[in-house]
Amino acid sequence: MSYAVESSATGRSLYSRLSRTPIWMVLVVGVWVVPSVAILIESFRPEGSHLRTGFWTAAAEPDQLTVDNYRTVLESGGAFGMVDSLISSFAIVLPSTVVPVLLAAAAAYAFAFLDFRGREKLFVSTVSLMALPVQMTLIPLLTTFVHGAHLTFPLTDRTVTLMPDLDLQQGAAAAWLAQAAFALPFAIFLLHNTFAALPRELLDAARIDGADHLAAFLRIVVPLSIPAIASLAVLQFIWSWNELLIPQVLMSGADPAHLPTTVRLASIVGEPSGAGPTAAAAVLVQATVPLLVFFALQRHIVRGLLTGATGD
């Protein structure tokens, strides 16, 4: 009896909250939710069914729902090859998340607390790189990775090698190096705002006690900035995981089985028979990782982004 009363009260409370929700918000949520629900339902339908009926007919045919599409997607060495692609994605995403966070934290500390000539101009120049279109730099970057960078003096015919031929287009190193480099301006900007909002009295007291910059950075600044650092790491992880253009260009010579999930899905969906239920299952497998990371750490994203703005 008490369970029924409690359930009824919960239902009334939920209805009350929904009735106060603006209609435009319901429409916006619906626009985003309906395609996701369609992909979810489609992933459990038999292959080829999308050519006959729509996903909304699945409720009338529950006996036809199957998990064979997920078996096909997760079959190692199969046509979809998502297991190998997931491993390749992790090989790109983990260093492209850890490296920019570490470098940006050190650079942000220097910009916030070290007094050196040209600090403000260098900071503005670094942050202004956020306005640089990534698409304009990929071909020169690919040429540099493959053939190196050489400077020739016309009068003496002397050539200076600025960067050797690393032949990086065959592996994941080119993709994560580029993604880490492109992430640094925003990462430095975000962490600099957070570090600059910290009370300087703490660092002054640490210096009086004999702490150097490394000790102050590791023992004071980093522990107080964990929300912002965690927020940056989560955002960078999601951006890197969902990146398509950079690995597609910089890993053009790699084995198709070792391409990341985004590139693999783009090639599958681009095929004439690649928009069926098996492709929908592959999309959900690819999206599972960033969704888990986001829902597990979403509170850090909001709290970290607001730390520097609110002065906490």
mmCIF file of C-alpha atoms in Angstrom:
data_model
loop_
_atom_site.group_PDB
_atom_site.id
_atom_site.type_symbol
_atom_site.label_atom_id
_atom_site.label_comp_id
_atom_site.label_asym_id
_atom_site.label_seq_id
_atom_site.Cartn_x
_atom_site.Cartn_y
_atom_site.Cartn_z
ATOM 1 C CA MET A 1 0.000 0.000 0.000
ATOM 2 C CA SER A 2 2.748 2.432 0.941
ATOM 3 C CA TYR A 3 4.635 1.521 -2.259
ATOM 4 C CA ALA A 4 1.566 2.383 -4.368
ATOM 5 C CA VAL A 5 1.118 5.715 -2.587
ATOM 6 C CA GLU A 6 4.794 6.531 -3.016
ATOM 7 C CA SER A 7 4.690 5.648 -6.729
ATOM 8 C CA SER A 8 1.580 7.770 -7.202
ATOM 9 C CA ALA A 9 3.239 10.721 -5.464
ATOM 10 C CA THR A 10 6.338 10.323 -7.606
ATOM 11 C CA GLY A 11 4.210 10.255 -10.770
ATOM 12 C CA ARG A 12 2.360 13.421 -9.739
ATOM 13 C CA SER A 13 5.643 15.157 -8.933
ATOM 14 C CA LEU A 14 7.095 14.203 -12.316
ATOM 15 C CA TYR A 15 3.945 15.377 -14.111
ATOM 16 C CA SER A 16 4.040 18.647 -12.171
ATOM 17 C CA ARG A 17 7.647 19.296 -13.210
ATOM 18 C CA LEU A 18 6.914 18.444 -16.844
ATOM 19 C CA SER A 19 3.845 20.681 -16.906
ATOM 20 C CA ARG A 20 6.009 23.643 -15.852
ATOM 21 C CA THR A 21 8.625 22.962 -18.554
ATOM 22 C CA PRO A 22 8.456 25.468 -21.442
ATOM 23 C CA ILE A 23 7.156 23.948 -24.653
ATOM 24 C CA TRP A 24 10.160 25.193 -26.640
ATOM 25 C CA MET A 25 12.477 23.255 -24.331
ATOM 26 C CA VAL A 26 10.486 20.065 -24.905
ATOM 27 C CA LEU A 27 10.756 20.615 -28.670
ATOM 28 C CA VAL A 28 14.516 21.168 -28.495
ATOM 29 C CA VAL A 29 15.000 18.012 -26.430
ATOM 30 C CA GLY A 30 12.793 16.103 -28.854
ATOM 31 C CA VAL A 31 14.842 17.235 -31.846
ATOM 32 C CA TRP A 32 17.961 15.776 -30.213
ATOM 33 C CA VAL A 33 16.401 12.674 -28.651
ATOM 34 C CA VAL A 34 14.333 11.313 -31.556
ATOM 35 C CA PRO A 35 17.315 10.628 -33.891
ATOM 36 C CA SER A 36 19.191 8.951 -31.034
ATOM 37 C CA VAL A 37 16.208 6.751 -30.217
ATOM 38 C CA ALA A 38 15.860 5.936 -33.920
ATOM 39 C CA ILE A 39 19.491 4.785 -34.121
ATOM 40 C CA LEU A 40 19.066 2.731 -30.934
ATOM 41 C CA ILE A 41 15.980 0.927 -32.238
ATOM 42 C CA GLU A 42 17.478 0.497 -35.705
ATOM 43 C CA SER A 43 20.560 -1.182 -34.255
ATOM 44 C CA PHE A 44 18.415 -4.100 -33.008
ATOM 45 C CA ARG A 45 16.526 -4.663 -36.270
ATOM 46 C CA PRO A 46 17.522 -7.330 -38.820
ATOM 47 C CA GLU A 47 19.874 -6.243 -41.569
ATOM 48 C CA GLY A 48 17.943 -5.022 -44.611
ATOM 49 C CA SER A 49 14.782 -4.154 -42.689
ATOM 50 C CA HIS A 50 15.496 -0.428 -43.069
ATOM 51 C CA LEU A 51 14.874 -0.803 -46.807
ATOM 52 C CA ARG A 52 11.297 -1.991 -46.196
ATOM 53 C CA THR A 53 9.970 -0.192 -43.117
ATOM 54 C CA GLY A 54 10.904 2.577 -40.705
ATOM 55 C CA PHE A 55 12.225 2.201 -37.179
ATOM 56 C CA TRP A 56 8.801 3.097 -35.713
ATOM 57 C CA THR A 57 7.432 -0.272 -36.850
ATOM 58 C CA ALA A 58 9.734 -2.133 -34.434
ATOM 59 C CA ALA A 59 7.067 -2.021 -31.700
ATOM 60 C CA ALA A 60 4.754 -4.106 -33.888
ATOM 61 C CA GLU A 61 7.529 -6.615 -34.633
ATOM 62 C CA PRO A 62 9.282 -7.256 -31.299
ATOM 63 C CA ASP A 63 10.080 -10.854 -32.220
ATOM 64 C CA GLN A 64 12.383 -9.649 -35.010
ATOM 65 C CA LEU A 65 14.679 -7.660 -32.739
ATOM 66 C CA THR A 66 18.170 -9.139 -32.533
ATOM 67 C CA VAL A 67 21.665 -8.479 -31.184
ATOM 68 C CA ASP A 68 23.371 -10.009 -34.220
ATOM 69 C CA ASN A 69 24.332 -6.536 -35.425
ATOM 70 C CA TYR A 70 26.435 -5.975 -32.315
ATOM 71 C CA ARG A 71 28.077 -9.383 -32.747
ATOM 72 C CA THR A 72 29.007 -8.391 -36.290
ATOM 73 C CA VAL A 73 30.359 -5.033 -35.186
ATOM 74 C CA LEU A 74 32.438 -6.460 -32.333
ATOM 75 C CA GLU A 75 33.777 -9.368 -34.382
ATOM 76 C CA SER A 76 37.538 -8.927 -34.533
ATOM 77 C CA GLY A 77 38.808 -8.734 -38.090
ATOM 78 C CA GLY A 78 35.297 -8.497 -39.554
ATOM 79 C CA ALA A 79 34.040 -6.121 -42.209
ATOM 80 C CA PHE A 80 33.394 -3.409 -39.624
ATOM 81 C CA GLY A 81 36.511 -4.014 -37.536
ATOM 82 C CA MET A 82 35.318 -1.877 -34.642
ATOM 83 C CA VAL A 83 37.446 -3.681 -32.045
ATOM 84 C CA ASP A 84 40.668 -2.746 -33.819
ATOM 85 C CA SER A 85 39.320 0.755 -34.449
ATOM 86 C CA LEU A 86 38.474 1.198 -30.764
ATOM 87 C CA ILE A 87 42.043 0.272 -29.845
ATOM 88 C CA SER A 88 43.356 2.764 -32.400
ATOM 89 C CA SER A 89 41.058 5.462 -31.035
ATOM 90 C CA PHE A 90 42.380 4.929 -27.515
ATOM 91 C CA ALA A 91 45.944 5.032 -28.868
ATOM 92 C CA ILE A 92 45.188 8.496 -30.258
ATOM 93 C CA VAL A 93 42.912 9.894 -27.569
ATOM 94 C CA LEU A 94 44.913 9.063 -24.434
ATOM 95 C CA PRO A 95 48.131 10.903 -25.405
ATOM 96 C CA SER A 96 46.191 13.722 -27.074
ATOM 97 C CA THR A 97 44.397 14.218 -23.744
ATOM 98 C CA VAL A 98 47.256 13.805 -21.278
ATOM 99 C CA VAL A 99 49.939 15.742 -23.183
ATOM 100 C CA PRO A 100 48.041 19.036 -23.726
ATOM 101 C CA VAL A 101 46.715 19.027 -20.158
ATOM 102 C CA LEU A 102 50.227 18.673 -18.716
ATOM 103 C CA LEU A 103 51.803 21.224 -21.074
ATOM 104 C CA ALA A 104 48.923 23.679 -20.688
ATOM 105 C CA ALA A 105 49.073 23.487 -16.887
ATOM 106 C CA ALA A 106 52.791 24.325 -16.895
ATOM 107 C CA ALA A 107 52.350 27.126 -19.445
ATOM 108 C CA ALA A 108 49.332 28.575 -17.625
ATOM 109 C CA TYR A 109 51.292 28.682 -14.370
ATOM 110 C CA ALA A 110 54.119 30.539 -16.115
ATOM 111 C CA PHE A 111 51.735 33.065 -17.684
ATOM 112 C CA ALA A 112 49.872 33.587 -14.403
ATOM 113 C CA PHE A 113 52.685 33.765 -11.844
ATOM 114 C CA LEU A 114 56.070 34.211 -13.534
ATOM 115 C CA ASP A 115 57.207 37.714 -14.393
ATOM 116 C CA PHE A 116 59.204 37.745 -17.636
ATOM 117 C CA ARG A 117 59.586 40.116 -20.549
ATOM 118 C CA GLY A 118 56.852 39.931 -23.170
ATOM 119 C CA ARG A 119 54.565 37.774 -21.047
ATOM 120 C CA GLU A 120 51.333 39.524 -22.013
ATOM 121 C CA LYS A 121 52.171 39.646 -25.725
ATOM 122 C CA LEU A 122 53.163 35.995 -25.745
ATOM 123 C CA PHE A 123 49.968 35.019 -23.922
ATOM 124 C CA VAL A 124 47.784 36.969 -26.360
ATOM 125 C CA SER A 125 49.646 35.461 -29.315
ATOM 126 C CA THR A 126 49.178 31.952 -27.938
ATOM 127 C CA VAL A 127 45.475 32.370 -27.193
ATOM 128 C CA SER A 128 44.853 34.012 -30.591
ATOM 129 C CA LEU A 129 45.807 30.699 -32.218
ATOM 130 C CA MET A 130 42.309 29.508 -31.280
ATOM 131 C CA ALA A 131 41.092 31.554 -34.264
ATOM 132 C CA LEU A 132 43.371 29.666 -36.665
ATOM 133 C CA PRO A 133 41.293 27.323 -38.884
ATOM 134 C CA VAL A 134 42.495 23.765 -38.392
ATOM 135 C CA GLN A 135 41.548 22.903 -41.964
ATOM 136 C CA MET A 136 44.096 25.377 -43.355
ATOM 137 C CA THR A 137 47.002 23.747 -41.523
ATOM 138 C CA LEU A 138 46.439 20.049 -42.141
ATOM 139 C CA ILE A 139 48.057 19.739 -45.591
ATOM 140 C CA PRO A 140 51.204 21.729 -44.611
ATOM 141 C CA LEU A 141 51.332 19.730 -41.390
ATOM 142 C CA LEU A 142 51.048 16.441 -43.277
ATOM 143 C CA THR A 143 53.833 17.539 -45.634
ATOM 144 C CA THR A 144 56.020 18.397 -42.653
ATOM 145 C CA PHE A 145 55.361 15.065 -40.952
ATOM 146 C CA VAL A 146 56.137 13.097 -44.120
ATOM 147 C CA HIS A 147 58.936 15.078 -45.790
ATOM 148 C CA GLY A 148 60.246 17.170 -42.919
ATOM 149 C CA ALA A 149 60.877 20.916 -42.890
ATOM 150 C CA HIS A 150 63.963 22.343 -44.586
ATOM 151 C CA LEU A 151 65.142 25.937 -44.989
ATOM 152 C CA THR A 152 67.333 26.736 -48.012
ATOM 153 C CA PHE A 153 69.447 29.897 -48.275
ATOM 154 C CA PRO A 154 69.406 31.018 -51.936
ATOM 155 C CA LEU A 155 72.821 32.696 -52.055
ATOM 156 C CA THR A 156 74.793 29.879 -50.468
ATOM 157 C CA ASP A 157 72.578 26.896 -51.412
ATOM 158 C CA ARG A 158 72.874 25.834 -47.819
ATOM 159 C CA THR A 159 69.980 23.846 -46.383
ATOM 160 C CA VAL A 160 69.094 23.707 -42.724
ATOM 161 C CA THR A 161 66.805 20.940 -41.523
ATOM 162 C CA LEU A 162 64.233 22.336 -39.126
ATOM 163 C CA MET A 163 62.421 19.022 -38.760
ATOM 164 C CA PRO A 164 63.602 15.656 -40.100
ATOM 165 C CA ASP A 165 61.521 13.271 -42.177
ATOM 166 C CA LEU A 166 59.616 11.336 -39.511
ATOM 167 C CA ASP A 167 57.274 9.432 -41.866
ATOM 168 C CA LEU A 168 54.386 9.684 -39.405
ATOM 169 C CA GLN A 169 51.464 9.265 -41.786
ATOM 170 C CA GLN A 170 51.358 5.496 -41.254
ATOM 171 C CA GLY A 171 50.489 5.524 -37.535
ATOM 172 C CA ALA A 172 48.597 7.218 -34.749
ATOM 173 C CA ALA A 173 51.469 9.514 -33.731
ATOM 174 C CA ALA A 174 50.661 12.097 -36.395
ATOM 175 C CA ALA A 175 47.011 12.314 -35.291
ATOM 176 C CA TRP A 176 47.633 12.660 -31.557
ATOM 177 C CA LEU A 177 50.502 15.112 -32.034
ATOM 178 C CA ALA A 178 48.286 17.343 -34.170
ATOM 179 C CA GLN A 179 45.280 17.072 -31.862
ATOM 180 C CA ALA A 180 47.423 17.855 -28.825
ATOM 181 C CA ALA A 181 48.924 20.895 -30.546
ATOM 182 C CA PHE A 182 45.552 22.244 -31.682
ATOM 183 C CA ALA A 183 44.153 21.838 -28.152
ATOM 184 C CA LEU A 184 46.909 23.802 -26.407
ATOM 185 C CA PRO A 185 45.660 27.400 -27.008
ATOM 186 C CA PHE A 186 42.242 26.767 -25.464
ATOM 187 C CA ALA A 187 43.724 24.640 -22.696
ATOM 188 C CA ILE A 188 46.199 27.367 -21.751
ATOM 189 C CA PHE A 189 43.437 29.979 -21.843
ATOM 190 C CA LEU A 190 41.134 27.944 -19.593
ATOM 191 C CA LEU A 191 43.768 27.018 -17.016
ATOM 192 C CA HIS A 192 45.298 30.497 -16.991
ATOM 193 C CA ASN A 193 41.948 31.996 -15.992
ATOM 194 C CA THR A 194 41.628 29.409 -13.238
ATOM 195 C CA PHE A 195 45.169 29.874 -11.922
ATOM 196 C CA ALA A 196 44.933 33.660 -12.039
ATOM 197 C CA ALA A 197 41.818 33.536 -9.840
ATOM 198 C CA LEU A 198 43.691 31.786 -7.010
ATOM 199 C CA PRO A 199 44.673 33.951 -4.017
ATOM 200 C CA ARG A 200 48.242 35.129 -4.513
ATOM 201 C CA GLU A 201 48.693 35.212 -0.752
ATOM 202 C CA LEU A 202 48.954 31.410 -0.805
ATOM 203 C CA LEU A 203 51.881 31.494 -3.206
ATOM 204 C CA ASP A 204 53.529 34.352 -1.310
ATOM 205 C CA ALA A 205 53.282 32.351 1.895
ATOM 206 C CA ALA A 206 54.735 29.305 0.142
ATOM 207 C CA ARG A 207 57.685 31.335 -1.120
ATOM 208 C CA ILE A 208 58.311 32.671 2.388
ATOM 209 C CA ASP A 209 58.396 29.079 3.624
ATOM 210 C CA GLY A 210 61.061 28.320 1.016
ATOM 211 C CA ALA A 211 58.979 26.611 -1.670
ATOM 212 C CA ASP A 212 60.187 27.038 -5.251
ATOM 213 C CA HIS A 213 57.918 27.327 -8.298
ATOM 214 C CA LEU A 214 57.750 23.575 -8.854
ATOM 215 C CA ALA A 215 56.675 22.919 -5.269
ATOM 216 C CA ALA A 216 54.107 25.733 -5.379
ATOM 217 C CA PHE A 217 52.754 24.392 -8.657
ATOM 218 C CA LEU A 218 52.437 20.791 -7.503
ATOM 219 C CA ARG A 219 51.342 21.358 -3.898
ATOM 220 C CA ILE A 220 49.157 24.466 -4.128
ATOM 221 C CA VAL A 221 48.049 25.378 -7.648
ATOM 222 C CA VAL A 222 47.264 21.907 -8.984
ATOM 223 C CA PRO A 223 45.267 20.650 -5.941
ATOM 224 C CA LEU A 224 43.190 23.850 -5.907
ATOM 225 C CA SER A 225 42.531 23.618 -9.660
ATOM 226 C CA ILE A 226 41.487 19.974 -9.902
ATOM 227 C CA PRO A 227 37.935 20.822 -11.118
ATOM 228 C CA ALA A 228 39.251 22.916 -14.025
ATOM 229 C CA ILE A 229 41.917 20.357 -14.927
ATOM 230 C CA ALA A 230 39.362 17.527 -14.815
ATOM 231 C CA SER A 231 36.962 19.572 -16.928
ATOM 232 C CA LEU A 232 39.654 20.231 -19.514
ATOM 233 C CA ALA A 233 40.637 16.556 -19.598
ATOM 234 C CA VAL A 234 37.026 15.424 -20.123
ATOM 235 C CA LEU A 235 36.377 17.949 -22.893
ATOM 236 C CA GLN A 236 39.638 17.132 -24.627
ATOM 237 C CA PHE A 237 38.910 13.405 -24.387
ATOM 238 C CA ILE A 238 35.484 13.835 -25.993
ATOM 239 C CA TRP A 239 36.776 16.181 -28.705
ATOM 240 C CA SER A 240 39.638 13.854 -29.563
ATOM 241 C CA TRP A 241 37.427 10.768 -29.574
ATOM 242 C CA ASN A 242 34.931 12.356 -31.985
ATOM 243 C CA GLU A 243 37.545 13.995 -34.235
ATOM 244 C CA LEU A 244 37.265 12.929 -37.867
ATOM 245 C CA LEU A 245 39.159 15.354 -40.101
ATOM 246 C CA ILE A 246 42.593 15.264 -38.446
ATOM 247 C CA PRO A 247 43.061 11.445 -38.413
ATOM 248 C CA GLN A 248 41.407 11.151 -41.822
ATOM 249 C CA VAL A 249 44.030 13.452 -43.366
ATOM 250 C CA LEU A 250 47.103 12.625 -41.302
ATOM 251 C CA MET A 251 46.561 8.832 -41.294
ATOM 252 C CA SER A 252 45.767 8.540 -44.973
ATOM 253 C CA GLY A 253 48.448 5.894 -45.482
ATOM 254 C CA ALA A 254 47.517 3.734 -42.496
ATOM 255 C CA ASP A 255 46.024 0.256 -42.628
ATOM 256 C CA PRO A 256 42.192 0.619 -42.829
ATOM 257 C CA ALA A 257 41.838 -1.857 -39.959
ATOM 258 C CA HIS A 258 43.894 0.441 -37.710
ATOM 259 C CA LEU A 259 41.974 3.641 -38.399
ATOM 260 C CA PRO A 260 40.084 5.240 -35.479
ATOM 261 C CA THR A 261 36.363 4.682 -35.087
ATOM 262 C CA THR A 262 35.297 8.002 -36.625
ATOM 263 C CA VAL A 263 37.239 7.402 -39.842
ATOM 264 C CA ARG A 264 36.097 3.783 -39.954
ATOM 265 C CA LEU A 265 32.438 4.781 -39.561
ATOM 266 C CA ALA A 266 32.750 7.490 -42.216
ATOM 267 C CA SER A 267 34.042 4.945 -44.713
ATOM 268 C CA ILE A 268 31.316 2.437 -43.808
ATOM 269 C CA VAL A 269 28.407 4.870 -43.988
ATOM 270 C CA GLY A 270 29.738 6.201 -47.275
ATOM 271 C CA GLU A 271 29.261 2.811 -48.915
ATOM 272 C CA PRO A 272 25.957 2.066 -50.741
ATOM 273 C CA SER A 273 24.948 -0.582 -48.180
ATOM 274 C CA GLY A 274 26.447 1.145 -45.161
ATOM 275 C CA ALA A 275 23.382 2.869 -43.674
ATOM 276 C CA GLY A 276 21.660 -0.197 -42.251
ATOM 277 C CA PRO A 277 21.089 -1.569 -38.748
ATOM 278 C CA THR A 278 24.658 -2.887 -38.470
ATOM 279 C CA ALA A 279 26.003 0.610 -39.107
ATOM 280 C CA ALA A 280 23.618 1.924 -36.430
ATOM 281 C CA ALA A 281 25.068 -0.600 -33.979
ATOM 282 C CA ALA A 282 28.573 0.520 -34.912
ATOM 283 C CA VAL A 283 27.606 4.145 -34.265
ATOM 284 C CA LEU A 284 26.315 3.295 -30.797
ATOM 285 C CA VAL A 285 29.440 1.285 -29.987
ATOM 286 C CA GLN A 286 31.567 4.274 -30.985
ATOM 287 C CA ALA A 287 29.428 6.689 -28.948
ATOM 288 C CA THR A 288 29.393 4.541 -25.810
ATOM 289 C CA VAL A 289 32.855 5.599 -24.618
ATOM 290 C CA PRO A 290 32.361 9.408 -24.698
ATOM 291 C CA LEU A 291 28.862 9.027 -23.248
ATOM 292 C CA LEU A 292 30.181 7.047 -20.284
ATOM 293 C CA VAL A 293 32.965 9.574 -19.718
ATOM 294 C CA PHE A 294 30.559 12.510 -19.950
ATOM 295 C CA PHE A 295 27.887 11.143 -17.615
ATOM 296 C CA ALA A 296 30.485 9.975 -15.102
ATOM 297 C CA LEU A 297 32.290 13.330 -14.957
ATOM 298 C CA GLN A 298 29.708 15.868 -16.126
ATOM 299 C CA ARG A 299 29.713 17.730 -12.794
ATOM 300 C CA HIS A 300 33.426 18.430 -13.246
ATOM 301 C CA ILE A 301 32.770 20.034 -16.647
ATOM 302 C CA VAL A 302 30.363 22.688 -15.347
ATOM 303 C CA ARG A 303 32.247 23.286 -12.118
ATOM 304 C CA GLY A 304 35.612 23.512 -13.877
ATOM 305 C CA LEU A 305 34.453 25.909 -16.577
ATOM 306 C CA LEU A 306 32.888 28.221 -13.993
ATOM 307 C CA THR A 307 35.833 28.239 -11.567
ATOM 308 C CA GLY A 308 37.726 31.069 -13.200
ATOM 309 C CA ALA A 309 34.571 32.990 -14.062
ATOM 310 C CA THR A 310 33.089 33.014 -10.565
ATOM 311 C CA GLY A 311 36.357 33.527 -8.719
ATOM 312 C CA ASP A 312 36.002 30.304 -6.670
#
